[in-house]
XYZ file of C-alpha atoms in Angstrom:
703
model
C -94.526 -191.352 3.524
C -97.130 -188.904 4.812
C -99.972 -188.270 2.446
C -100.689 -184.824 3.820
C -100.960 -182.504 0.812
C -97.758 -180.585 0.230
C -97.713 -176.896 -0.450
C -96.634 -176.109 -3.980
C -93.438 -174.342 -3.038
C -90.962 -176.281 -5.181
C -90.468 -174.056 -8.183
C -89.765 -175.545 -11.589
C -88.639 -173.594 -14.619
C -89.901 -174.626 -18.030
C -87.690 -172.276 -20.019
C -89.806 -169.093 -19.968
C -92.435 -170.272 -17.474
C -92.243 -170.314 -13.686
C -94.335 -173.155 -12.339
C -94.647 -175.137 -9.130
C -94.075 -178.849 -8.895
C -96.480 -181.177 -7.153
C -95.880 -184.336 -5.196
C -95.849 -186.557 -8.294
C -93.695 -184.245 -10.384
C -96.661 -182.671 -12.197
C -96.494 -178.950 -12.874
C -98.969 -176.370 -11.544
C -99.566 -172.852 -12.795
C -100.698 -170.847 -9.757
C -102.642 -167.573 -9.835
C -100.491 -164.728 -8.580
C -100.833 -160.965 -8.686
C -103.492 -159.936 -11.191
C -103.877 -163.411 -12.726
C -107.515 -164.509 -12.424
C -108.257 -167.497 -10.193
C -109.614 -170.622 -11.883
C -113.156 -171.357 -10.692
C -115.893 -173.901 -11.190
C -118.918 -172.947 -13.291
C -120.604 -172.024 -9.992
C -117.827 -169.540 -9.220
C -116.016 -171.602 -6.596
C -112.219 -171.159 -6.615
C -110.197 -174.247 -7.571
C -107.188 -175.255 -5.467
C -105.758 -177.997 -7.694
C -106.564 -178.527 -11.371
C -103.976 -181.268 -11.927
C -105.233 -184.034 -9.621
C -108.598 -185.583 -8.924
C -109.644 -186.268 -5.326
C -108.495 -189.712 -4.156
C -108.206 -191.826 -1.040
C -104.451 -191.561 -0.604
C -102.071 -190.681 -3.406
C -102.531 -194.090 -5.093
C -106.105 -194.825 -4.074
C -109.420 -194.776 -5.930
C -111.037 -191.553 -7.103
C -113.710 -190.188 -4.755
C -117.222 -189.747 -6.144
C -117.723 -186.465 -4.288
C -115.034 -184.696 -6.327
C -117.398 -182.030 -7.617
C -114.683 -180.142 -9.501
C -113.639 -183.185 -11.527
C -117.284 -184.183 -12.008
C -118.222 -180.765 -13.342
C -115.121 -180.477 -15.538
C -115.462 -183.891 -17.154
C -119.274 -183.537 -17.309
C -119.039 -180.323 -19.298
C -116.325 -181.777 -21.531
C -118.442 -184.845 -22.310
C -121.332 -182.637 -23.453
C -119.401 -180.346 -25.763
C -120.317 -181.951 -29.079
C -123.449 -183.156 -30.781
C -123.930 -185.494 -32.449
C -120.447 -186.829 -33.258
C -118.085 -188.114 -30.593
C -115.961 -185.532 -28.781
C -112.951 -187.743 -29.475
C -112.593 -190.729 -31.791
C -115.188 -189.143 -34.095
C -113.781 -190.695 -37.265
C -114.090 -194.431 -36.927
C -114.732 -197.642 -38.778
C -115.921 -200.947 -37.402
C -116.507 -204.614 -38.114
C -118.090 -207.680 -36.542
C -116.271 -210.854 -35.617
C -115.565 -213.236 -32.785
C -113.095 -213.920 -30.011
C -111.929 -217.507 -29.460
C -110.245 -218.625 -26.242
C -107.198 -220.902 -26.501
C -107.211 -222.514 -23.042
C -109.121 -222.078 -19.777
C -108.000 -219.170 -17.604
C -110.188 -220.245 -14.673
C -107.109 -220.176 -12.438
C -107.022 -216.387 -12.852
C -110.542 -215.230 -13.722
C -114.175 -216.266 -13.493
C -115.002 -214.296 -16.669
C -117.132 -216.690 -18.701
C -115.400 -216.102 -22.054
C -112.114 -217.434 -20.595
C -113.444 -220.669 -19.097
C -113.284 -223.187 -21.965
C -110.828 -223.817 -24.795
C -112.430 -223.067 -28.145
C -115.246 -220.967 -26.693
C -116.299 -218.238 -29.117
C -117.698 -214.864 -28.089
C -119.297 -212.441 -30.588
C -117.354 -209.199 -31.009
C -117.610 -205.749 -32.554
C -114.484 -203.638 -33.030
C -114.238 -199.943 -33.841
C -110.973 -198.375 -35.005
C -110.634 -194.611 -34.988
C -108.445 -191.551 -34.950
C -108.646 -189.394 -31.819
C -108.285 -185.727 -32.732
C -109.955 -185.345 -36.120
C -113.608 -184.658 -36.815
C -115.917 -187.204 -38.396
C -115.077 -186.024 -41.913
C -111.310 -185.885 -41.499
C -108.831 -188.095 -43.350
C -107.552 -191.508 -42.279
C -103.775 -190.975 -42.316
C -103.493 -188.210 -39.712
C -100.566 -188.450 -37.342
C -102.599 -189.525 -34.350
C -103.344 -192.193 -31.803
C -105.694 -194.876 -33.141
C -108.581 -196.093 -31.043
C -108.848 -199.884 -30.796
C -112.164 -200.472 -29.003
C -113.468 -204.031 -28.637
C -116.985 -204.933 -27.497
C -117.266 -208.598 -26.497
C -120.813 -209.912 -26.035
C -120.101 -212.417 -23.256
C -122.638 -214.758 -21.669
C -122.552 -212.598 -18.540
C -122.839 -209.164 -20.123
C -120.897 -206.942 -22.462
C -117.192 -206.348 -21.926
C -115.789 -203.189 -23.510
C -112.004 -203.150 -23.754
C -111.632 -199.545 -24.896
C -108.004 -199.241 -25.899
C -105.609 -197.619 -28.351
C -102.821 -198.680 -30.685
C -100.366 -197.119 -28.223
C -99.984 -198.585 -24.703
C -99.549 -195.285 -22.833
C -101.348 -191.943 -22.740
C -100.530 -188.235 -22.487
C -101.805 -187.728 -18.958
C -101.805 -189.511 -15.608
C -105.051 -188.178 -14.147
C -108.417 -187.995 -15.929
C -108.991 -184.455 -14.687
C -106.560 -183.355 -17.406
C -108.450 -185.072 -20.224
C -110.466 -181.998 -21.274
C -107.233 -180.001 -21.412
C -105.250 -182.378 -23.640
C -108.162 -182.742 -26.067
C -108.923 -179.011 -26.102
C -105.247 -178.383 -26.834
C -105.021 -180.813 -29.767
C -108.373 -179.905 -31.344
C -108.923 -176.873 -33.585
C -107.909 -173.635 -31.921
C -111.226 -172.123 -30.815
C -110.803 -168.660 -32.299
C -110.053 -169.886 -35.841
C -111.472 -173.446 -35.989
C -108.296 -174.905 -37.524
C -106.127 -176.903 -37.858
C -108.126 -180.102 -37.425
C -106.823 -183.674 -37.298
C -103.371 -182.218 -36.698
C -101.221 -181.717 -33.640
C -98.778 -179.397 -35.451
C -99.934 -176.147 -33.900
C -99.173 -173.863 -30.970
C -101.911 -174.888 -28.542
C -101.031 -178.569 -28.574
C -97.301 -178.074 -28.146
C -97.817 -175.336 -25.565
C -99.776 -177.806 -23.437
C -97.236 -180.590 -24.037
C -94.302 -178.338 -23.179
C -95.922 -177.600 -19.812
C -96.917 -181.217 -19.148
C -93.760 -183.333 -18.814
C -95.770 -186.462 -17.972
C -96.673 -186.531 -21.688
C -93.093 -187.060 -22.903
C -93.320 -190.851 -23.149
C -96.504 -190.591 -25.211
C -94.896 -187.934 -27.404
C -92.180 -190.398 -28.400
C -94.875 -192.845 -29.507
C -97.019 -190.358 -31.457
C -93.967 -188.874 -33.171
C -92.928 -192.379 -34.194
C -94.301 -194.336 -37.136
C -96.844 -195.947 -34.755
C -99.024 -192.873 -35.308
C -99.288 -193.401 -39.093
C -100.129 -197.113 -39.480
C -100.360 -198.642 -42.955
C -103.615 -200.403 -42.032
C -105.812 -201.199 -39.055
C -104.852 -204.787 -39.853
C -101.159 -204.032 -39.226
C -101.330 -202.307 -35.855
C -101.292 -203.483 -32.265
C -103.946 -202.692 -29.698
C -103.540 -202.152 -25.965
C -105.878 -201.906 -22.993
C -103.507 -199.130 -21.740
C -104.436 -199.478 -18.068
C -103.752 -202.118 -15.453
C -106.870 -204.190 -14.779
C -107.559 -207.131 -12.468
C -108.549 -210.706 -13.159
C -110.608 -212.109 -10.244
C -111.265 -215.853 -9.933
C -113.997 -217.835 -8.174
C -112.023 -217.701 -4.933
C -112.021 -213.884 -5.159
C -108.256 -213.906 -5.705
C -106.886 -211.069 -7.810
C -104.173 -211.017 -10.477
C -103.175 -207.797 -12.198
C -103.476 -207.908 -15.990
C -102.527 -205.762 -18.968
C -104.101 -206.544 -22.352
C -102.334 -206.604 -25.737
C -103.740 -207.264 -29.231
C -101.046 -208.557 -31.633
C -101.805 -208.471 -35.388
C -101.364 -211.792 -37.171
C -99.976 -209.978 -40.217
C -97.330 -208.107 -38.224
C -96.711 -204.396 -37.763
C -96.330 -201.903 -40.589
C -96.537 -198.137 -40.942
C -96.050 -195.583 -43.700
C -93.736 -192.590 -43.959
C -94.911 -189.047 -43.316
C -94.512 -187.844 -46.898
C -96.364 -190.970 -47.969
C -99.180 -190.334 -45.471
C -99.679 -186.777 -46.732
C -100.013 -188.020 -50.314
C -102.308 -190.905 -49.349
C -104.651 -188.412 -47.689
C -104.851 -186.540 -50.974
C -105.266 -189.660 -53.124
C -107.668 -191.564 -50.851
C -108.820 -189.955 -47.575
C -110.643 -193.225 -46.788
C -107.525 -195.369 -47.185
C -107.889 -197.279 -43.891
C -111.630 -197.716 -44.268
C -111.292 -199.029 -47.809
C -108.512 -201.412 -46.771
C -110.598 -202.995 -44.010
C -113.704 -203.193 -46.188
C -111.874 -204.829 -49.096
C -110.030 -207.287 -46.876
C -113.158 -208.565 -45.157
C -115.270 -208.570 -48.311
C -112.585 -210.637 -50.082
C -112.506 -213.212 -47.281
C -109.057 -212.194 -46.004
C -110.296 -211.797 -42.427
C -108.032 -209.697 -40.181
C -106.891 -211.441 -37.031
C -105.230 -210.432 -33.778
C -103.977 -212.531 -30.883
C -104.948 -211.446 -27.381
C -101.941 -211.612 -25.078
C -101.902 -210.764 -21.386
C -99.249 -209.692 -18.933
C -100.156 -211.241 -15.576
C -98.512 -210.223 -12.318
C -99.137 -210.104 -8.591
C -98.826 -207.435 -5.937
C -95.216 -208.393 -5.202
C -94.233 -207.756 -8.810
C -96.128 -204.448 -8.742
C -94.345 -203.391 -5.555
C -90.908 -204.248 -6.953
C -91.311 -202.946 -10.500
C -89.304 -199.834 -11.369
C -92.422 -197.779 -12.092
C -95.948 -197.510 -10.731
C -98.309 -199.973 -12.410
C -101.151 -197.466 -11.867
C -99.427 -194.856 -14.039
C -100.969 -194.835 -17.546
C -97.852 -193.141 -18.950
C -95.753 -196.256 -18.252
C -95.469 -199.746 -19.723
C -94.114 -203.032 -18.449
C -91.576 -204.029 -21.131
C -92.350 -207.362 -22.727
C -88.789 -208.534 -22.119
C -89.362 -208.156 -18.366
C -92.860 -209.678 -18.350
C -93.537 -211.637 -21.555
C -97.190 -211.516 -22.665
C -99.040 -214.840 -22.694
C -101.271 -215.693 -25.707
C -104.809 -216.481 -24.514
C -107.056 -216.179 -27.577
C -107.652 -214.739 -31.020
C -109.892 -212.021 -32.432
C -111.164 -212.435 -36.003
C -113.147 -209.814 -37.941
C -115.288 -211.507 -40.583
C -118.322 -209.290 -41.293
C -118.867 -205.639 -42.119
C -121.866 -203.788 -40.630
C -125.111 -203.851 -42.577
C -125.429 -200.123 -41.980
C -122.607 -197.814 -40.941
C -124.709 -195.403 -38.890
C -126.810 -198.010 -37.109
C -123.787 -199.903 -35.904
C -120.425 -198.125 -36.185
C -121.772 -194.674 -35.350
C -124.218 -195.748 -32.639
C -122.013 -198.271 -30.881
C -121.326 -197.102 -27.323
C -118.123 -198.240 -25.629
C -117.664 -197.720 -21.901
C -114.663 -198.822 -19.868
C -116.931 -199.602 -16.914
C -118.608 -202.394 -18.898
C -116.906 -205.488 -17.473
C -118.262 -208.970 -16.757
C -117.783 -210.783 -13.434
C -114.139 -211.811 -13.218
C -112.661 -208.590 -14.612
C -112.162 -205.610 -12.342
C -110.404 -202.263 -12.195
C -107.208 -201.024 -10.652
C -106.858 -197.616 -9.002
C -105.278 -196.083 -12.095
C -106.679 -192.509 -11.822
C -107.030 -192.210 -15.597
C -109.069 -195.432 -15.728
C -111.149 -194.377 -12.720
C -112.020 -191.114 -14.465
C -112.871 -192.854 -17.744
C -115.226 -195.165 -15.852
C -116.996 -192.097 -14.513
C -117.039 -190.183 -17.800
C -118.247 -192.542 -20.508
C -121.858 -192.807 -19.354
C -122.285 -189.044 -19.744
C -120.738 -189.226 -23.196
C -123.234 -191.814 -24.424
C -126.180 -190.023 -22.815
C -125.365 -186.806 -24.655
C -124.413 -188.370 -27.970
C -127.215 -190.930 -28.259
C -129.979 -188.788 -26.815
C -131.076 -190.537 -23.632
C -130.526 -193.355 -21.151
C -131.875 -196.114 -23.425
C -128.903 -196.408 -25.765
C -128.531 -200.040 -24.642
C -131.809 -200.702 -26.515
C -129.982 -200.076 -29.804
C -129.139 -203.536 -31.163
C -125.389 -202.938 -31.518
C -125.216 -202.049 -27.802
C -127.632 -204.653 -26.442
C -126.245 -207.729 -24.670
C -126.576 -211.035 -26.512
C -127.088 -212.938 -23.261
C -130.364 -213.031 -21.242
C -130.863 -209.814 -19.291
C -133.570 -208.391 -17.025
C -133.996 -205.273 -14.892
C -136.601 -202.747 -13.763
C -135.357 -199.809 -15.828
C -138.295 -198.189 -17.616
C -139.504 -195.339 -19.786
C -137.196 -192.534 -20.848
C -136.446 -191.217 -24.307
C -136.945 -193.821 -27.077
C -137.561 -196.764 -24.748
C -137.896 -199.970 -26.783
C -138.616 -202.326 -23.906
C -140.170 -201.939 -20.469
C -140.873 -204.354 -17.612
C -143.899 -206.565 -18.365
C -146.593 -207.028 -15.747
C -147.538 -205.341 -12.513
C -144.091 -205.072 -10.912
C -141.399 -202.548 -11.697
C -139.545 -202.627 -8.390
C -137.902 -204.994 -5.955
C -138.206 -206.407 -3.386
C -141.828 -207.261 -4.147
C -144.426 -209.759 -2.939
C -145.726 -210.805 -6.348
C -143.077 -213.284 -7.354
C -142.396 -211.274 -10.502
C -139.238 -209.879 -11.998
C -135.509 -210.534 -11.603
C -133.609 -210.857 -8.342
C -129.989 -210.215 -7.385
C -127.522 -213.143 -7.300
C -124.677 -212.933 -4.774
C -123.053 -216.021 -6.308
C -123.216 -215.134 -10.000
C -123.253 -211.346 -9.845
C -120.297 -209.022 -10.227
C -118.237 -208.764 -7.042
C -115.638 -206.020 -6.811
C -112.270 -207.182 -5.528
C -112.180 -206.436 -1.807
C -109.026 -204.359 -1.813
C -108.292 -202.525 1.446
C -108.077 -198.760 0.962
C -106.992 -196.156 3.493
C -105.645 -192.663 3.429
C -106.537 -189.035 3.724
C -108.933 -187.460 1.250
C -106.500 -185.441 -0.854
C -105.770 -183.973 -4.263
C -102.349 -185.516 -4.558
C -100.268 -187.204 -7.237
C -98.212 -190.160 -6.046
C -94.464 -189.556 -5.970
C -94.098 -192.869 -7.813
C -95.619 -191.131 -10.865
C -92.886 -188.495 -11.016
C -90.397 -190.043 -13.494
C -91.435 -188.496 -16.794
C -88.427 -189.159 -19.002
C -86.867 -192.579 -18.355
C -89.338 -194.677 -20.318
C -89.469 -192.007 -23.040
C -85.720 -192.523 -23.410
C -86.141 -196.300 -23.339
C -88.642 -196.129 -26.190
C -86.346 -193.942 -28.280
C -83.232 -196.081 -27.861
C -85.286 -199.206 -28.657
C -85.921 -197.964 -32.216
C -83.809 -198.782 -35.239
C -81.807 -195.959 -36.819
C -84.442 -195.270 -39.519
C -87.157 -195.147 -36.861
C -85.121 -192.740 -34.727
C -84.666 -190.498 -37.769
C -88.409 -190.540 -38.342
C -89.065 -189.437 -34.738
C -86.619 -186.549 -35.093
C -88.119 -185.545 -38.442
C -91.663 -185.680 -37.037
C -90.764 -183.504 -34.075
C -88.997 -181.032 -36.354
C -91.964 -180.869 -38.733
C -94.534 -180.459 -35.961
C -92.569 -177.777 -34.145
C -91.835 -175.944 -37.407
C -95.579 -175.249 -37.549
C -95.494 -173.695 -34.065
C -95.345 -169.918 -34.434
C -94.178 -169.134 -30.903
C -90.395 -169.681 -30.658
C -90.342 -170.130 -26.893
C -92.713 -173.108 -27.134
C -90.296 -174.820 -29.541
C -87.433 -174.160 -27.135
C -89.404 -175.574 -24.221
C -90.022 -178.828 -26.102
C -86.333 -179.116 -26.980
C -85.530 -178.603 -23.298
C -87.610 -181.712 -22.547
C -85.933 -183.678 -25.330
C -82.583 -183.006 -23.686
C -83.817 -185.140 -20.781
C -84.544 -187.990 -23.211
C -81.619 -188.092 -25.627
C -78.999 -185.457 -26.428
C -78.644 -186.575 -30.038
C -82.393 -186.391 -30.614
C -82.592 -182.934 -29.045
C -79.641 -181.753 -31.146
C -81.198 -182.960 -34.405
C -84.486 -181.237 -33.649
C -82.764 -178.026 -32.540
C -80.733 -177.904 -35.749
C -83.818 -178.621 -37.819
C -85.559 -175.686 -36.155
C -82.569 -173.407 -36.625
C -82.039 -172.774 -32.901
C -78.863 -170.776 -32.414
C -78.093 -172.575 -29.170
C -79.569 -175.351 -27.098
C -81.753 -174.356 -24.138
C -81.050 -175.738 -20.712
C -82.647 -179.122 -19.996
C -86.092 -178.854 -18.438
C -86.194 -179.194 -14.680
C -86.934 -182.853 -14.006
C -88.812 -184.028 -10.934
C -86.814 -187.273 -11.151
C -83.516 -187.595 -13.062
C -83.674 -189.637 -16.258
C -82.472 -193.194 -15.835
C -79.896 -194.378 -18.358
C -79.789 -197.985 -17.147
C -83.036 -199.152 -18.775
C -82.207 -201.655 -21.505
C -83.626 -201.260 -25.020
C -86.832 -203.199 -25.630
C -86.838 -204.699 -29.154
C -90.599 -205.270 -28.852
C -91.082 -201.494 -29.154
C -89.703 -201.350 -32.706
C -91.974 -201.794 -35.728
C -89.110 -202.732 -38.047
C -87.721 -205.334 -35.657
C -91.201 -206.886 -35.440
C -91.817 -206.879 -39.184
C -93.757 -209.808 -40.664
C -91.018 -210.978 -43.075
C -93.728 -211.834 -45.595
C -95.924 -209.977 -48.064
C -99.181 -211.594 -46.969
C -102.040 -209.125 -46.759
C -100.138 -206.459 -48.699
C -100.842 -205.007 -52.131
C -98.658 -204.640 -55.236
C -99.389 -201.944 -57.811
C -98.672 -203.171 -61.360
C -98.282 -200.417 -63.979
C -98.988 -201.691 -67.514
C -99.335 -200.308 -71.016
C -100.552 -201.869 -74.253
C -98.119 -204.503 -75.456
C -97.104 -205.763 -71.973
C -95.685 -209.270 -71.548
C -98.740 -211.386 -70.717
C -96.777 -214.397 -69.474
C -94.661 -212.279 -67.124
C -97.684 -210.530 -65.634
C -99.611 -213.799 -65.218
C -96.638 -215.370 -63.420
C -96.433 -212.358 -61.108
C -100.146 -212.459 -60.332
C -100.058 -216.170 -59.492
C -97.052 -215.702 -57.223
C -98.808 -212.892 -55.343
C -101.944 -214.957 -54.812
C -99.785 -217.819 -53.504
C -98.392 -215.358 -50.951
C -101.952 -214.352 -49.968
C -101.190 -210.878 -51.271
C -103.290 -208.758 -53.622
C -102.568 -206.549 -56.606
C -104.104 -203.768 -58.653
C -103.537 -203.089 -62.329
C -102.788 -199.452 -63.161
C -103.094 -198.425 -66.810
C -102.995 -195.122 -68.720
C -106.798 -195.213 -68.932
C -109.278 -197.041 -66.728
C -110.284 -199.250 -69.646
C -107.203 -201.451 -69.229
C -104.433 -202.647 -71.539
C -103.926 -205.190 -74.306
C -101.095 -207.699 -73.932
C -98.561 -208.697 -76.568
C -100.458 -211.940 -77.163
C -103.701 -210.115 -77.859
C -105.324 -210.818 -74.470
C -106.831 -207.949 -72.522
C -106.614 -207.023 -68.850
C -108.958 -204.547 -67.203
C -107.462 -201.740 -65.150
C -108.345 -201.229 -61.492
C -106.978 -197.689 -61.553
C -105.928 -195.191 -64.187
C -102.503 -193.672 -63.681
C -104.022 -190.361 -62.511
C -105.962 -192.188 -59.761
C -103.546 -194.918 -58.736
C -100.396 -193.305 -57.322
C -97.736 -195.581 -55.852
C -98.479 -194.392 -52.298
C -101.543 -196.670 -52.357
C -99.336 -199.783 -52.644
C -96.741 -201.583 -50.571
C -94.520 -202.185 -53.599
C -94.820 -201.610 -57.343
C -94.004 -203.278 -60.636
C -93.470 -201.120 -63.741
C -93.974 -203.438 -66.709
C -94.694 -201.386 -69.850
C -93.895 -202.198 -73.441
C -91.412 -200.101 -75.418
C -94.181 -198.685 -77.578
C -96.369 -197.974 -74.566
C -93.556 -196.134 -72.838
C -93.536 -193.409 -75.508
C -96.871 -192.004 -74.319
C -96.199 -192.798 -70.666
C -93.123 -190.549 -70.672
C -95.395 -187.599 -71.368
C -97.465 -188.310 -68.262
C -96.250 -186.500 -65.114
C -98.189 -188.837 -62.840
C -96.223 -191.785 -64.251
C -92.994 -190.036 -63.272
C -94.459 -189.380 -59.807
C -95.442 -193.064 -59.583
C -91.846 -194.293 -59.764
C -90.232 -191.292 -58.042
C -92.496 -191.630 -54.982
C -92.077 -195.402 -54.803
C -88.311 -194.947 -54.834
C -88.354 -192.072 -52.314
C -90.567 -194.109 -49.970
C -88.042 -196.959 -49.996
C -90.365 -199.437 -51.670
C -89.329 -202.418 -53.733
C -89.724 -201.847 -57.472
C -89.826 -204.484 -60.189
C -89.374 -203.394 -63.785
C -88.821 -204.456 -67.364
C -86.122 -202.884 -69.501
C -88.694 -200.768 -71.281
C -89.239 -198.806 -68.027
C -85.683 -197.417 -67.847
C -86.477 -194.201 -69.782
C -89.205 -193.501 -67.207
C -86.680 -194.003 -64.397
C -84.383 -191.485 -66.094
C -87.224 -189.010 -66.487
C -88.143 -189.439 -62.809
C -84.548 -188.803 -61.717
C -83.917 -192.173 -60.061
C -81.880 -193.950 -62.739
C -78.489 -193.062 -61.226
C -79.545 -194.277 -57.791
C -80.968 -197.681 -58.661
C -80.136 -200.163 -55.896
C -80.781 -203.745 -54.831
C -84.396 -202.845 -54.125
C -85.053 -202.223 -57.826
C -85.301 -205.612 -59.546
C -85.261 -206.360 -63.257
C -87.843 -208.910 -64.381
C -86.227 -210.002 -67.616
C -88.236 -213.225 -67.679
C -90.953 -214.975 -65.656
C -88.301 -216.928 -63.750
C -87.164 -213.676 -62.075
C -90.505 -213.242 -60.304
C -89.685 -215.651 -57.441
C -86.685 -213.635 -56.213
C -88.726 -210.411 -56.328
C -91.537 -211.951 -54.287
C -89.025 -213.147 -51.702
C -87.664 -209.627 -51.253
C -91.135 -208.169 -50.763
C -91.367 -209.725 -47.303
C -88.944 -207.040 -46.079
C -91.625 -204.449 -46.994
C -89.125 -201.575 -47.325
C -85.456 -201.137 -48.202
C -84.423 -198.725 -45.464
C -80.779 -198.614 -46.596
C -81.998 -196.378 -49.446
C -83.382 -193.703 -47.148
C -80.137 -191.733 -46.550
C -79.856 -191.326 -50.330
C -83.360 -189.943 -50.809
C -83.810 -187.814 -47.697
C -81.428 -185.121 -46.533
C -81.896 -185.678 -42.785
């Protein structure tokens, strides 16, 4: 195929918009008539704002691309002092431990010996919200890992979703501008449910796969501890023989996957905006250290050439059923920072930080991130010496001739600050031990061109959707309907539905009905027809990958004076045996007195401990205590929300009047378990491993 740039003559209609389609299926809005021409800050007209300059359609990004450089440079310097993206974050220290030597594939020192431990710092974050936003936004979660290897820091700067909205880094300022607060009104923040975001999405079909993920329950995780992490891009392992193997990185949580529902997330944000932060803090402080397994997908050039999609396309995955990930090590977080600002806020992650033995692919999104992150840290941390901050400094020996600059904490010692020199002072380069880029042969014309192999925008979006269970599919449809209901411009809603028609007719129909569309629009023009032969991938479903145990979860126990002490003690012991936790909720924070005269302190009062804060609940009042509890609206909300959110509920007979008052008595199902005696606790604990009773959902939610 010739790589000569094509003229943008192939028109594509996105409902109300006339656009032109590029080589890779991306859409271009071209200045015509009186429309002003897009220019650089210097006034130079821009020919292509969708693709960075590369050597060939699939080659590396060219450093001389002044338009991309200026665009990403200005974007990186838009905010001080908080991060432009991933501003709200929380981090912890820990270690990575290698299972077995990977010397066959990589010379990276942390993968050479079984049992080798490497210090680590991990920062979790939301993407769109500001530093003071809430934890349970519907959003991508950053999953950034800094590994302090013996040959320099390795930053694996990933997310909890394995794909991204865009294929080329030149579009990064646009996607983030679109999702952030609208500039004229400065709201909404930490939300994608507004016109600008969906306008951009509706004109960017490459984002459709990512949209399926962020409209799924993956975007509202129950805890950092219960979410996966992904390196997103294709990287390279390079061994001592300079042989390359492509690699994709996956972090798998030991405690399994779990998310919350949307209504639940909204209420959690009101009850505890720091829900994820508090969860991580309490887990580590209690000694229940979160753990993830690092798994890798390894493949060669032949696999890449024969795979259905381009391995350089960050909007695509390699399904685990096609290429099963291999476990190679574990990540354990066992220590919170001594000071949040000094460590979590000042930590600087950069995708270009890799040790010898790990290298980059030509993924244009990765290439742009490598170029961008240095500017980001320079602006945010005030100067070039941010590596002098302890959290960013290597833990291995290091030496160079960098000197001076803002807030320099170390400078070369002695006479020499250059090399080569005659004085026998200072460090020298090492061809044997130093980083060597993989010697990949590159050729091609210097072009702004998207590879045609990037042009399928809907097939994997469809594959993700059909891989979900029925409850998960309903949640995707409900999320899309909610988000688009907040869009004030009807034609934008219709455009999005036109894209959904290329993914799944049933999904598009549900959303259209939810939005009250009188008739379905025509399907969006697709650069490549949607494939219907891709098999479902069970690995993409949260419910199918559930932990089947209650370990690491929390039960909320609602008590009043006169509760059955033996029953509660049996329940508490059973939870601890499951490595689960509990909180006692009482009418007042003081606690409650048991029937045997013993006293238990309350962790929460009923006004401050709603059921959304727990994975399941037990309502164990006394008959006398229930009299006052029935007057408390928050007690009714406690059981009504737990039931509506499909949680398991244990109860004593004294709680039945509260169930009637909350309107759930007539609908009690197998997920509501009577604890008539301590012997009933075991069967309740066994059920908790299912986490939710999804068969209840059709009875508590209309759609």
